[in-house]
XYZ file of C-alpha atoms in Angstrom:
313
model
C 5.335 6.226 -11.673
C 8.495 8.262 -11.976
C 9.897 11.480 -10.586
C 10.071 14.336 -13.051
C 13.840 14.429 -12.903
C 14.185 17.585 -14.994
C 12.489 19.509 -12.199
C 14.546 18.212 -9.284
C 18.119 18.751 -10.416
C 18.947 20.722 -7.303
C 22.238 20.696 -5.409
C 20.732 20.079 -1.969
C 18.799 16.908 -2.847
C 20.481 13.768 -1.525
C 19.340 10.314 -2.689
C 19.685 7.083 -0.729
C 18.448 3.567 -1.532
C 18.018 0.346 0.405
C 16.550 -3.101 -0.284
C 13.896 -4.339 2.140
C 10.561 -6.168 1.948
C 11.522 -7.567 -1.483
C 11.748 -4.127 -3.071
C 14.057 -1.120 -3.302
C 13.204 1.884 -1.156
C 14.541 5.295 -2.089
C 14.651 8.399 0.052
C 15.304 11.879 -1.340
C 16.075 14.549 1.216
C 16.430 18.246 0.496
C 18.909 19.468 3.104
C 22.091 21.541 3.160
C 24.139 19.097 5.266
C 24.727 15.893 3.269
C 26.319 14.088 6.228
C 23.264 14.737 8.368
C 21.013 13.544 5.552
C 23.053 10.316 5.384
C 22.564 9.752 9.113
C 18.830 10.305 8.759
C 18.608 7.873 5.842
C 20.542 5.202 7.751
C 18.174 5.498 10.706
C 15.204 5.239 8.337
C 16.584 2.133 6.643
C 17.286 0.541 10.031
C 13.596 1.098 10.803
C 12.629 -0.600 7.537
C 14.727 -3.640 8.431
C 13.166 -3.804 11.902
C 9.663 -3.681 10.451
C 10.464 -6.368 7.882
C 11.600 -8.672 10.678
C 8.221 -8.201 12.342
C 5.824 -8.078 9.406
C 7.148 -10.386 6.683
C 5.377 -13.724 6.377
C 8.458 -15.081 4.598
C 10.650 -14.853 7.712
C 10.013 -17.838 10.012
C 10.577 -15.859 13.216
C 8.497 -12.832 12.251
C 5.392 -12.006 14.238
C 3.188 -12.605 11.181
C 4.663 -16.097 10.769
C 3.985 -16.825 14.430
C 0.361 -15.734 13.969
C 0.013 -17.988 10.921
C 1.253 -20.935 12.972
C -1.373 -20.500 15.686
C -4.135 -23.047 16.158
C -7.788 -22.153 16.670
C -8.296 -20.479 20.028
C -4.624 -19.754 20.597
C -3.590 -16.256 21.644
C -0.438 -14.240 20.956
C 0.864 -11.008 22.475
C 1.749 -8.550 19.693
C 4.090 -5.624 19.255
C 2.561 -2.179 18.728
C 3.391 -2.201 15.011
C 1.821 -5.577 14.275
C -1.262 -4.750 16.336
C -1.672 -1.435 14.496
C -1.383 -3.147 11.105
C -4.002 -5.730 12.030
C -6.338 -3.114 13.509
C -6.159 -0.928 10.417
C -6.503 -3.931 8.119
C -9.811 -4.812 9.790
C -11.050 -1.263 9.240
C -10.061 -1.371 5.566
C -11.631 -4.811 5.144
C -14.944 -3.337 6.278
C -14.491 -0.131 4.258
C -13.918 -2.087 1.019
C -16.510 -4.775 1.834
C -13.928 -7.520 1.761
C -11.980 -6.434 -1.347
C -8.949 -5.791 0.837
C -8.276 -8.814 3.011
C -4.925 -9.571 4.655
C -6.095 -13.171 5.149
C -5.778 -13.513 1.368
C -3.220 -16.288 1.799
C -5.973 -18.498 3.200
C -7.671 -18.337 -0.203
C -4.590 -18.265 -2.431
C -3.218 -21.490 -1.032
C -6.487 -23.300 -1.767
C -7.195 -21.785 -5.175
C -8.138 -24.422 -7.713
C -8.573 -27.180 -5.147
C -11.958 -28.861 -5.063
C -13.790 -28.900 -1.725
C -11.005 -26.844 -0.193
C -13.281 -24.571 1.829
C -15.084 -25.633 4.945
C -18.850 -25.238 5.246
C -18.589 -22.231 7.528
C -16.867 -20.162 4.846
C -18.884 -17.866 2.596
C -19.854 -18.771 -0.930
C -17.675 -17.544 -3.749
C -18.627 -14.079 -4.968
C -20.162 -12.884 -1.710
C -18.886 -10.733 1.121
C -19.058 -11.658 4.779
C -17.925 -9.852 7.890
C -17.337 -13.123 9.739
C -14.079 -12.438 11.641
C -11.053 -14.683 11.145
C -9.372 -13.433 14.292
C -10.111 -11.230 17.297
C -7.934 -8.404 18.574
C -7.894 -7.405 22.236
C -6.885 -3.745 22.395
C -6.440 -3.718 26.175
C -4.149 -6.758 26.194
C -2.738 -6.121 22.677
C -3.302 -9.744 21.683
C -4.728 -11.697 18.759
C -6.849 -14.839 19.023
C -7.310 -17.033 15.942
C -10.892 -18.129 15.236
C -10.473 -20.439 12.251
C -8.212 -23.124 10.858
C -5.425 -22.419 8.358
C -5.248 -18.662 8.889
C -2.660 -17.228 6.481
C -2.080 -13.495 6.889
C -0.141 -11.684 4.167
C 0.400 -7.961 4.713
C 1.873 -7.611 1.217
C 1.856 -4.029 -0.035
C -0.069 -2.945 3.042
C 3.024 -3.580 5.167
C 5.137 -1.652 2.687
C 2.818 1.333 2.980
C 2.894 1.111 6.758
C 6.688 1.166 6.572
C 6.593 4.327 4.440
C 4.416 6.029 7.052
C 6.815 5.036 9.828
C 9.812 6.286 7.837
C 8.093 9.645 7.312
C 7.418 9.855 11.048
C 11.084 9.204 11.695
C 12.222 11.850 9.222
C 9.996 14.365 10.977
C 11.528 13.346 14.318
C 14.924 14.192 12.790
C 13.457 17.587 11.801
C 13.548 16.874 8.085
C 10.905 19.084 6.474
C 11.371 18.254 2.763
C 11.658 14.625 1.659
C 10.271 12.102 -0.803
C 10.110 8.344 -0.182
C 9.050 5.508 -2.431
C 8.937 1.741 -2.165
C 9.691 0.146 -5.501
C 7.996 3.004 -7.327
C 4.539 1.570 -6.601
C 3.959 3.684 -3.486
C 5.242 7.196 -2.842
C 4.876 9.696 -0.035
C 6.307 13.142 0.569
C 7.035 15.528 3.386
C 6.861 19.214 2.510
C 7.886 20.762 -0.803
C 10.917 21.232 -2.962
C 12.304 24.748 -3.114
C 10.342 26.780 -5.702
C 7.876 23.897 -6.275
C 4.633 23.300 -4.383
C 5.507 19.671 -3.640
C 7.399 16.787 -5.275
C 6.532 16.302 -8.963
C 5.903 12.895 -10.511
C 4.382 11.612 -13.718
C 1.986 8.709 -14.194
C 2.498 6.512 -17.246
C 0.340 4.089 -19.186
C 1.038 0.707 -17.515
C 0.853 -0.914 -20.953
C 3.162 1.621 -22.621
C 5.748 3.427 -20.511
C 6.330 5.913 -23.330
C 2.828 7.366 -22.932
C 2.477 9.774 -20.028
C -0.990 10.050 -18.517
C -0.770 12.827 -15.929
C 1.488 15.043 -13.869
C 0.983 15.162 -10.111
C 2.475 17.196 -7.286
C 2.840 15.091 -4.149
C 2.803 17.111 -0.932
C 2.160 15.533 2.462
C 0.124 12.671 1.028
C 0.667 9.247 -0.496
C 0.007 7.734 -3.915
C -0.012 3.978 -4.581
C -0.450 1.967 -7.766
C -1.520 -1.593 -8.526
C -1.770 -3.445 -11.808
C -1.399 -6.728 -13.638
C 1.472 -5.770 -15.931
C 3.591 -8.455 -14.280
C 0.873 -11.087 -14.580
C -2.134 -12.233 -12.571
C -0.569 -11.754 -9.135
C -3.474 -9.857 -7.523
C -5.963 -12.236 -5.949
C -9.626 -11.394 -5.466
C -10.636 -12.652 -1.986
C -14.356 -12.310 -2.753
C -14.463 -14.320 -5.979
C -11.350 -16.301 -4.978
C -9.557 -16.022 -8.276
C -6.694 -13.960 -9.724
C -7.596 -10.577 -11.233
C -7.426 -10.338 -15.020
C -10.011 -7.743 -16.139
C -8.997 -4.366 -14.704
C -5.537 -3.281 -15.835
C -4.436 -0.682 -13.277
C -5.572 1.368 -10.294
C -4.118 4.288 -8.351
C -5.182 5.506 -4.922
C -4.324 8.636 -2.958
C -4.637 9.097 0.800
C -2.832 10.895 3.598
C -1.477 7.516 4.775
C 0.657 5.251 2.564
C -0.757 2.289 4.453
C -4.249 3.289 3.334
C -3.336 4.163 -0.260
C -1.462 0.871 -0.613
C -4.433 -1.138 0.594
C -6.919 0.800 -1.505
C -4.931 0.584 -4.735
C -5.212 -3.196 -4.383
C -8.890 -3.040 -3.423
C -9.607 -0.745 -6.391
C -8.416 -3.529 -8.697
C -11.284 -5.637 -7.333
C -14.180 -3.324 -6.415
C -16.741 -2.340 -9.030
C -16.415 1.138 -10.486
C -19.487 2.623 -8.806
C -18.408 1.400 -5.368
C -15.000 3.015 -5.840
C -16.475 6.356 -6.902
C -18.971 6.311 -4.030
C -16.225 5.609 -1.493
C -14.189 8.529 -2.845
C -17.225 10.813 -2.754
C -17.840 10.090 0.908
C -14.221 10.462 2.067
C -12.269 13.532 0.922
C -9.004 11.876 2.020
C -9.334 9.209 -0.693
C -8.940 9.524 -4.461
C -8.842 6.967 -7.274
C -8.002 6.525 -10.927
C -8.599 3.237 -12.742
C -7.915 1.829 -16.218
C -9.981 -1.031 -17.567
C -8.365 -1.395 -20.989
C -4.905 -2.640 -21.951
C -4.494 -0.228 -24.855
C -1.048 0.873 -25.947
C -2.443 4.377 -26.508
C -4.981 5.506 -23.942
C -7.424 8.367 -24.331
C -9.183 10.407 -21.672
C -12.258 8.211 -22.117
C -10.224 5.207 -20.941
C -9.669 6.779 -17.508
C -12.077 6.745 -14.583
C -11.036 9.504 -12.176
C -12.775 10.092 -8.863
C -13.279 13.224 -6.864
C -10.270 14.201 -4.730
C -7.698 12.478 -6.994
C -5.011 15.146 -7.048
C -3.930 15.444 -10.672
C -1.940 18.558 -11.545
C -2.287 18.148 -15.323
C -3.731 15.522 -17.626
C -1.419 14.696 -20.537
C -3.829 12.765 -22.796
């Protein structure tokens, strides 16, 4: 994904970037006062750093790391952000029938090992709603139910961070802004002057020179997943890296949701994806099965509610 730069060469757009959560975040703010925009961006990046310290499994003192170090039956009091992430992840686990699973690390670490799963785990290729942990909303705690729990928020945490940054920009009374995390997830607030949103283009993941579609992002989020960088997406149902589907995009009002669904859409079968999008007008999808250098319209599966402005193939 890329911004259509020829349409945003405007004097009042200020760009700021910051590295967090192993990617580069960029904020574009349309505002007359550049100094004020800088202050807003700094506050937003401070929020990103705070969230990384809570949600990254790679930081030994993060809350996610503390959860992963719990033994069966142990309980931990959580911050509001961590509790919200875990609550929403459970909802998305159920919505995608296990295709999105933040306990993916529990499977990744054992991939390829014989007899690595205990008898109480489900058979490969099936979905189970057996909980791995329990959340207590009243006490805001988590209790671990199984051995070797390994939570990895991955892109889901990045999307949650985008939502929180947008909330903060609104608190600072910023009405027109565009935020992305590494280019794989974007979200906007309001519209550019003389444009009905923030314009971006989607490209063929196998050939960056081929544009697929133009989109106008306004008050919603778009996320992308793919295997261009190798087999790094793990299927928690079949317990193996993804290799068949080449790319998936998801739209939703929340970046947290679009991030999770773009990953799930790499795993779910096509009919399940289309049915989910039919039943929820907040969700849209586009998927590519083939790794062609030159795609045609027949190579795209596009659901209802996927907000394309113009197809380019």
